[in-house]
């Protein structure tokens, strides 16, 4: 995909799908343990929120012409390596599991909207040029946008499927 407008539209639609889902199920459903892989929907949203920090840092780096300033994570983890994903995800769960749903949802929404704001303000040529940002290696900045979309989709589809199977999804939610 090589059109900024299309990518932004996809991201806005993804945000709206999540918001629609989250507003049409109860907090009890959202916080129920063992919903998917021993995580609640709240835990999944917290997981997405923490990973979105990386994406926001990359877009801010592009905007301000600097290296990404990643959030302070557990010092032994490098979020740039795939080898540590399981450890990082376990750490995210442990560090966020006790947060109240209202805080998790607010932070997720604010971070996603900040991500969209940064994406919209980035010139299309900066999003699409391969190799423009050395810290992205052979990828264009648009890969960050598409990665966020895919990560949210990766978690949305199983949630929708389980809610439908359990008869807990209200009509009108796609």
PDB file of C-alpha atoms in Angstrom:
ATOM      1  CA  UNK A   1       0.000   0.000   0.000  1.00  0.00           C
ATOM      2  CA  UNK A   2       1.506   3.285  -1.030  1.00  0.00           C
ATOM      3  CA  UNK A   3      -1.121   5.922  -0.451  1.00  0.00           C
ATOM      4  CA  UNK A   4      -1.134   7.951   2.751  1.00  0.00           C
ATOM      5  CA  UNK A   5      -4.865   8.624   2.555  1.00  0.00           C
ATOM      6  CA  UNK A   6      -5.678   4.917   2.281  1.00  0.00           C
ATOM      7  CA  UNK A   7      -3.443   4.013   5.193  1.00  0.00           C
ATOM      8  CA  UNK A   8      -4.856   6.765   7.428  1.00  0.00           C
ATOM      9  CA  UNK A   9      -8.392   5.711   6.483  1.00  0.00           C
ATOM     10  CA  UNK A  10      -7.610   2.097   7.405  1.00  0.00           C
ATOM     11  CA  UNK A  11      -6.190   3.188  10.759  1.00  0.00           C
ATOM     12  CA  UNK A  12      -9.197   5.403  11.536  1.00  0.00           C
ATOM     13  CA  UNK A  13     -11.537   2.554  10.663  1.00  0.00           C
ATOM     14  CA  UNK A  14      -9.549   0.203  12.904  1.00  0.00           C
ATOM     15  CA  UNK A  15      -9.743   2.683  15.783  1.00  0.00           C
ATOM     16  CA  UNK A  16     -13.494   3.002  15.215  1.00  0.00           C
ATOM     17  CA  UNK A  17     -13.937  -0.797  15.134  1.00  0.00           C
ATOM     18  CA  UNK A  18     -12.166  -1.109  18.467  1.00  0.00           C
ATOM     19  CA  UNK A  19     -14.128   1.759  20.001  1.00  0.00           C
ATOM     20  CA  UNK A  20     -17.401   0.281  18.773  1.00  0.00           C
ATOM     21  CA  UNK A  21     -16.514  -3.099  20.226  1.00  0.00           C
ATOM     22  CA  UNK A  22     -15.348  -1.679  23.540  1.00  0.00           C
ATOM     23  CA  UNK A  23     -18.448   0.476  23.938  1.00  0.00           C
ATOM     24  CA  UNK A  24     -20.829  -2.379  23.109  1.00  0.00           C
ATOM     25  CA  UNK A  25     -19.647  -4.919  25.630  1.00  0.00           C
ATOM     26  CA  UNK A  26     -19.759  -4.688  29.378  1.00  0.00           C
ATOM     27  CA  UNK A  27     -16.846  -3.899  31.639  1.00  0.00           C
ATOM     28  CA  UNK A  28     -17.403  -7.333  33.130  1.00  0.00           C
ATOM     29  CA  UNK A  29     -16.746  -8.885  29.712  1.00  0.00           C
ATOM     30  CA  UNK A  30     -13.759  -6.610  29.168  1.00  0.00           C
ATOM     31  CA  UNK A  31     -12.115  -7.555  32.454  1.00  0.00           C
ATOM     32  CA  UNK A  32     -13.081 -11.255  32.524  1.00  0.00           C
ATOM     33  CA  UNK A  33      -9.934 -13.362  32.996  1.00  0.00           C
ATOM     34  CA  UNK A  34      -8.941 -16.135  30.634  1.00  0.00           C
ATOM     35  CA  UNK A  35     -10.759 -14.620  27.699  1.00  0.00           C
ATOM     36  CA  UNK A  36      -8.021 -15.356  25.220  1.00  0.00           C
ATOM     37  CA  UNK A  37      -4.707 -17.039  26.046  1.00  0.00           C
ATOM     38  CA  UNK A  38      -5.267 -16.331  29.747  1.00  0.00           C
ATOM     39  CA  UNK A  39      -5.705 -12.619  29.070  1.00  0.00           C
ATOM     40  CA  UNK A  40      -8.765 -10.438  29.409  1.00  0.00           C
ATOM     41  CA  UNK A  41      -9.826  -7.989  26.715  1.00  0.00           C
ATOM     42  CA  UNK A  42      -8.462  -5.289  29.028  1.00  0.00           C
ATOM     43  CA  UNK A  43      -5.081  -7.044  29.003  1.00  0.00           C
ATOM     44  CA  UNK A  44      -5.116  -7.160  25.202  1.00  0.00           C
ATOM     45  CA  UNK A  45      -5.870  -3.428  25.013  1.00  0.00           C
ATOM     46  CA  UNK A  46      -3.059  -2.715  27.505  1.00  0.00           C
ATOM     47  CA  UNK A  47      -0.726  -4.854  25.369  1.00  0.00           C
ATOM     48  CA  UNK A  48      -1.627  -2.846  22.262  1.00  0.00           C
ATOM     49  CA  UNK A  49      -1.148   0.402  24.156  1.00  0.00           C
ATOM     50  CA  UNK A  50       2.365  -0.410  25.295  1.00  0.00           C
ATOM     51  CA  UNK A  51       3.469  -1.506  21.817  1.00  0.00           C
ATOM     52  CA  UNK A  52       1.917   1.632  20.334  1.00  0.00           C
ATOM     53  CA  UNK A  53       4.455   3.614  22.389  1.00  0.00           C
ATOM     54  CA  UNK A  54       7.139   2.355  19.999  1.00  0.00           C
ATOM     55  CA  UNK A  55       5.134   3.487  16.983  1.00  0.00           C
ATOM     56  CA  UNK A  56       4.518   6.940  18.443  1.00  0.00           C
ATOM     57  CA  UNK A  57       8.229   7.269  19.243  1.00  0.00           C
ATOM     58  CA  UNK A  58       9.092   6.478  15.619  1.00  0.00           C
ATOM     59  CA  UNK A  59       6.618   8.985  14.189  1.00  0.00           C
ATOM     60  CA  UNK A  60       7.821  11.653  16.618  1.00  0.00           C
ATOM     61  CA  UNK A  61      11.412  10.924  15.575  1.00  0.00           C
ATOM     62  CA  UNK A  62      10.472  11.446  11.932  1.00  0.00           C
ATOM     63  CA  UNK A  63       8.587  14.634  12.728  1.00  0.00           C
ATOM     64  CA  UNK A  64      11.408  16.127  14.791  1.00  0.00           C
ATOM     65  CA  UNK A  65      14.296  14.780  12.651  1.00  0.00           C
ATOM     66  CA  UNK A  66      15.954  12.744  15.379  1.00  0.00           C
ATOM     67  CA  UNK A  67      16.465   9.203  16.565  1.00  0.00           C
ATOM     68  CA  UNK A  68      13.434   7.555  18.217  1.00  0.00           C
ATOM     69  CA  UNK A  69      13.214   8.109  21.959  1.00  0.00           C
ATOM     70  CA  UNK A  70      11.681   4.858  23.056  1.00  0.00           C
ATOM     71  CA  UNK A  71       9.801   4.612  26.329  1.00  0.00           C
ATOM     72  CA  UNK A  72      11.627   3.296  29.319  1.00  0.00           C
ATOM     73  CA  UNK A  73      10.905  -0.388  29.426  1.00  0.00           C
ATOM     74  CA  UNK A  74      12.378  -2.973  31.666  1.00  0.00           C
ATOM     75  CA  UNK A  75      16.123  -2.379  31.161  1.00  0.00           C
ATOM     76  CA  UNK A  76      16.901  -5.927  30.092  1.00  0.00           C
ATOM     77  CA  UNK A  77      14.511  -5.849  27.108  1.00  0.00           C
ATOM     78  CA  UNK A  78      15.206  -4.567  23.644  1.00  0.00           C
ATOM     79  CA  UNK A  79      11.891  -3.910  21.862  1.00  0.00           C
ATOM     80  CA  UNK A  80      13.708  -3.998  18.517  1.00  0.00           C
ATOM     81  CA  UNK A  81      14.482  -7.714  18.723  1.00  0.00           C
ATOM     82  CA  UNK A  82      12.008 -10.465  17.957  1.00  0.00           C
ATOM     83  CA  UNK A  83      13.853 -12.917  20.202  1.00  0.00           C
ATOM     84  CA  UNK A  84      12.536 -11.203  23.325  1.00  0.00           C
ATOM     85  CA  UNK A  85       8.880 -10.824  22.316  1.00  0.00           C
ATOM     86  CA  UNK A  86       7.554 -13.463  24.703  1.00  0.00           C
ATOM     87  CA  UNK A  87       9.470 -11.954  27.640  1.00  0.00           C
ATOM     88  CA  UNK A  88       8.361  -8.443  26.722  1.00  0.00           C
ATOM     89  CA  UNK A  89       4.732  -9.486  26.370  1.00  0.00           C
ATOM     90  CA  UNK A  90       4.867 -11.247  29.744  1.00  0.00           C
ATOM     91  CA  UNK A  91       6.362  -8.118  31.296  1.00  0.00           C
ATOM     92  CA  UNK A  92       3.604  -5.979  29.721  1.00  0.00           C
ATOM     93  CA  UNK A  93       0.970  -8.267  31.206  1.00  0.00           C
ATOM     94  CA  UNK A  94       2.549  -8.243  34.658  1.00  0.00           C
ATOM     95  CA  UNK A  95       3.103  -4.492  34.711  1.00  0.00           C
ATOM     96  CA  UNK A  96      -0.361  -3.534  33.397  1.00  0.00           C
ATOM     97  CA  UNK A  97      -2.673  -6.288  34.571  1.00  0.00           C
ATOM     98  CA  UNK A  98      -3.824  -4.514  37.730  1.00  0.00           C
ATOM     99  CA  UNK A  99      -4.639  -1.176  36.084  1.00  0.00           C
ATOM    100  CA  UNK A 100      -8.305  -0.175  36.100  1.00  0.00           C
ATOM    101  CA  UNK A 101     -10.136  -0.581  32.803  1.00  0.00           C
ATOM    102  CA  UNK A 102     -10.964   3.130  32.565  1.00  0.00           C
ATOM    103  CA  UNK A 103      -7.244   4.000  32.710  1.00  0.00           C
ATOM    104  CA  UNK A 104      -6.290   1.327  30.179  1.00  0.00           C
ATOM    105  CA  UNK A 105      -8.969   2.430  27.742  1.00  0.00           C
ATOM    106  CA  UNK A 106      -8.174   6.121  28.101  1.00  0.00           C
ATOM    107  CA  UNK A 107      -4.455   5.585  27.543  1.00  0.00           C
ATOM    108  CA  UNK A 108      -5.081   3.325  24.526  1.00  0.00           C
ATOM    109  CA  UNK A 109      -7.440   5.840  22.892  1.00  0.00           C
ATOM    110  CA  UNK A 110      -5.174   8.825  23.575  1.00  0.00           C
ATOM    111  CA  UNK A 111      -2.100   7.028  22.247  1.00  0.00           C
ATOM    112  CA  UNK A 112      -3.901   5.773  19.134  1.00  0.00           C
ATOM    113  CA  UNK A 113      -5.256   9.261  18.401  1.00  0.00           C
ATOM    114  CA  UNK A 114      -1.782  10.764  18.922  1.00  0.00           C
ATOM    115  CA  UNK A 115      -0.431   8.166  16.497  1.00  0.00           C
ATOM    116  CA  UNK A 116      -3.070   9.183  13.920  1.00  0.00           C
ATOM    117  CA  UNK A 117      -2.335  12.879  14.453  1.00  0.00           C
ATOM    118  CA  UNK A 118       1.374  12.308  13.814  1.00  0.00           C
ATOM    119  CA  UNK A 119       0.674  10.157  10.768  1.00  0.00           C
ATOM    120  CA  UNK A 120      -1.644  12.774   9.291  1.00  0.00           C
ATOM    121  CA  UNK A 121       0.892  15.548   9.790  1.00  0.00           C
ATOM    122  CA  UNK A 122       3.722  13.594   8.147  1.00  0.00           C
ATOM    123  CA  UNK A 123       4.193  14.435   4.468  1.00  0.00           C
ATOM    124  CA  UNK A 124       3.315  11.531   2.193  1.00  0.00           C
ATOM    125  CA  UNK A 125       6.783  11.447   0.630  1.00  0.00           C
ATOM    126  CA  UNK A 126       8.318  11.065   4.113  1.00  0.00           C
ATOM    127  CA  UNK A 127       5.990   8.152   4.832  1.00  0.00           C
ATOM    128  CA  UNK A 128       6.737   6.340   1.595  1.00  0.00           C
ATOM    129  CA  UNK A 129      10.449   6.876   0.987  1.00  0.00           C
ATOM    130  CA  UNK A 130      12.402   3.691   1.642  1.00  0.00           C
ATOM    131  CA  UNK A 131      15.605   4.280   3.591  1.00  0.00           C
ATOM    132  CA  UNK A 132      14.801   7.858   4.619  1.00  0.00           C
ATOM    133  CA  UNK A 133      15.143   6.962   8.293  1.00  0.00           C
ATOM    134  CA  UNK A 134      18.263   4.907   9.075  1.00  0.00           C
ATOM    135  CA  UNK A 135      16.667   3.487  12.232  1.00  0.00           C
ATOM    136  CA  UNK A 136      14.035   1.802  10.036  1.00  0.00           C
ATOM    137  CA  UNK A 137      16.690   0.201   7.845  1.00  0.00           C
ATOM    138  CA  UNK A 138      15.118  -0.891   4.556  1.00  0.00           C
ATOM    139  CA  UNK A 139      11.547   0.034   5.510  1.00  0.00           C
ATOM    140  CA  UNK A 140       9.551   3.190   4.797  1.00  0.00           C
ATOM    141  CA  UNK A 141       7.847   5.002   7.675  1.00  0.00           C
ATOM    142  CA  UNK A 142       4.512   3.767   6.310  1.00  0.00           C
ATOM    143  CA  UNK A 143       5.550   0.293   7.533  1.00  0.00           C
ATOM    144  CA  UNK A 144       5.113   1.621  11.078  1.00  0.00           C
ATOM    145  CA  UNK A 145       1.545   2.640  10.262  1.00  0.00           C
ATOM    146  CA  UNK A 146       0.758  -0.659   8.594  1.00  0.00           C
ATOM    147  CA  UNK A 147       2.387  -2.570  11.443  1.00  0.00           C
ATOM    148  CA  UNK A 148       0.119  -0.862  13.957  1.00  0.00           C
ATOM    149  CA  UNK A 149      -2.924  -1.622  11.822  1.00  0.00           C
ATOM    150  CA  UNK A 150      -1.924  -5.273  11.477  1.00  0.00           C
ATOM    151  CA  UNK A 151      -1.199  -5.609  15.206  1.00  0.00           C
ATOM    152  CA  UNK A 152      -4.625  -4.262  16.109  1.00  0.00           C
ATOM    153  CA  UNK A 153      -6.278  -6.493  13.489  1.00  0.00           C
ATOM    154  CA  UNK A 154      -4.334  -9.499  14.747  1.00  0.00           C
ATOM    155  CA  UNK A 155      -5.971  -9.049  18.152  1.00  0.00           C
ATOM    156  CA  UNK A 156      -9.384  -7.781  17.042  1.00  0.00           C
ATOM    157  CA  UNK A 157     -10.406 -10.723  14.877  1.00  0.00           C
ATOM    158  CA  UNK A 158      -9.984 -13.418  17.581  1.00  0.00           C
ATOM    159  CA  UNK A 159     -11.866 -11.233  20.082  1.00  0.00           C
ATOM    160  CA  UNK A 160     -14.777 -10.762  17.696  1.00  0.00           C
ATOM    161  CA  UNK A 161     -14.844 -14.475  16.898  1.00  0.00           C
ATOM    162  CA  UNK A 162     -14.896 -15.491  20.567  1.00  0.00           C
ATOM    163  CA  UNK A 163     -17.549 -12.937  21.451  1.00  0.00           C
ATOM    164  CA  UNK A 164     -19.740 -14.133  18.568  1.00  0.00           C
ATOM    165  CA  UNK A 165     -19.247 -17.782  19.528  1.00  0.00           C
ATOM    166  CA  UNK A 166     -20.214 -17.031  23.101  1.00  0.00           C
ATOM    167  CA  UNK A 167     -23.233 -14.987  22.032  1.00  0.00           C
ATOM    168  CA  UNK A 168     -21.831 -11.940  23.814  1.00  0.00           C
ATOM    169  CA  UNK A 169     -21.521  -9.576  20.886  1.00  0.00           C
ATOM    170  CA  UNK A 170     -24.270  -7.039  20.445  1.00  0.00           C
ATOM    171  CA  UNK A 171     -25.949  -6.659  17.069  1.00  0.00           C
ATOM    172  CA  UNK A 172     -24.371  -4.067  14.852  1.00  0.00           C
ATOM    173  CA  UNK A 173     -20.777  -4.707  15.896  1.00  0.00           C
ATOM    174  CA  UNK A 174     -18.825  -6.003  12.930  1.00  0.00           C
TER     175      UNK A 174
END
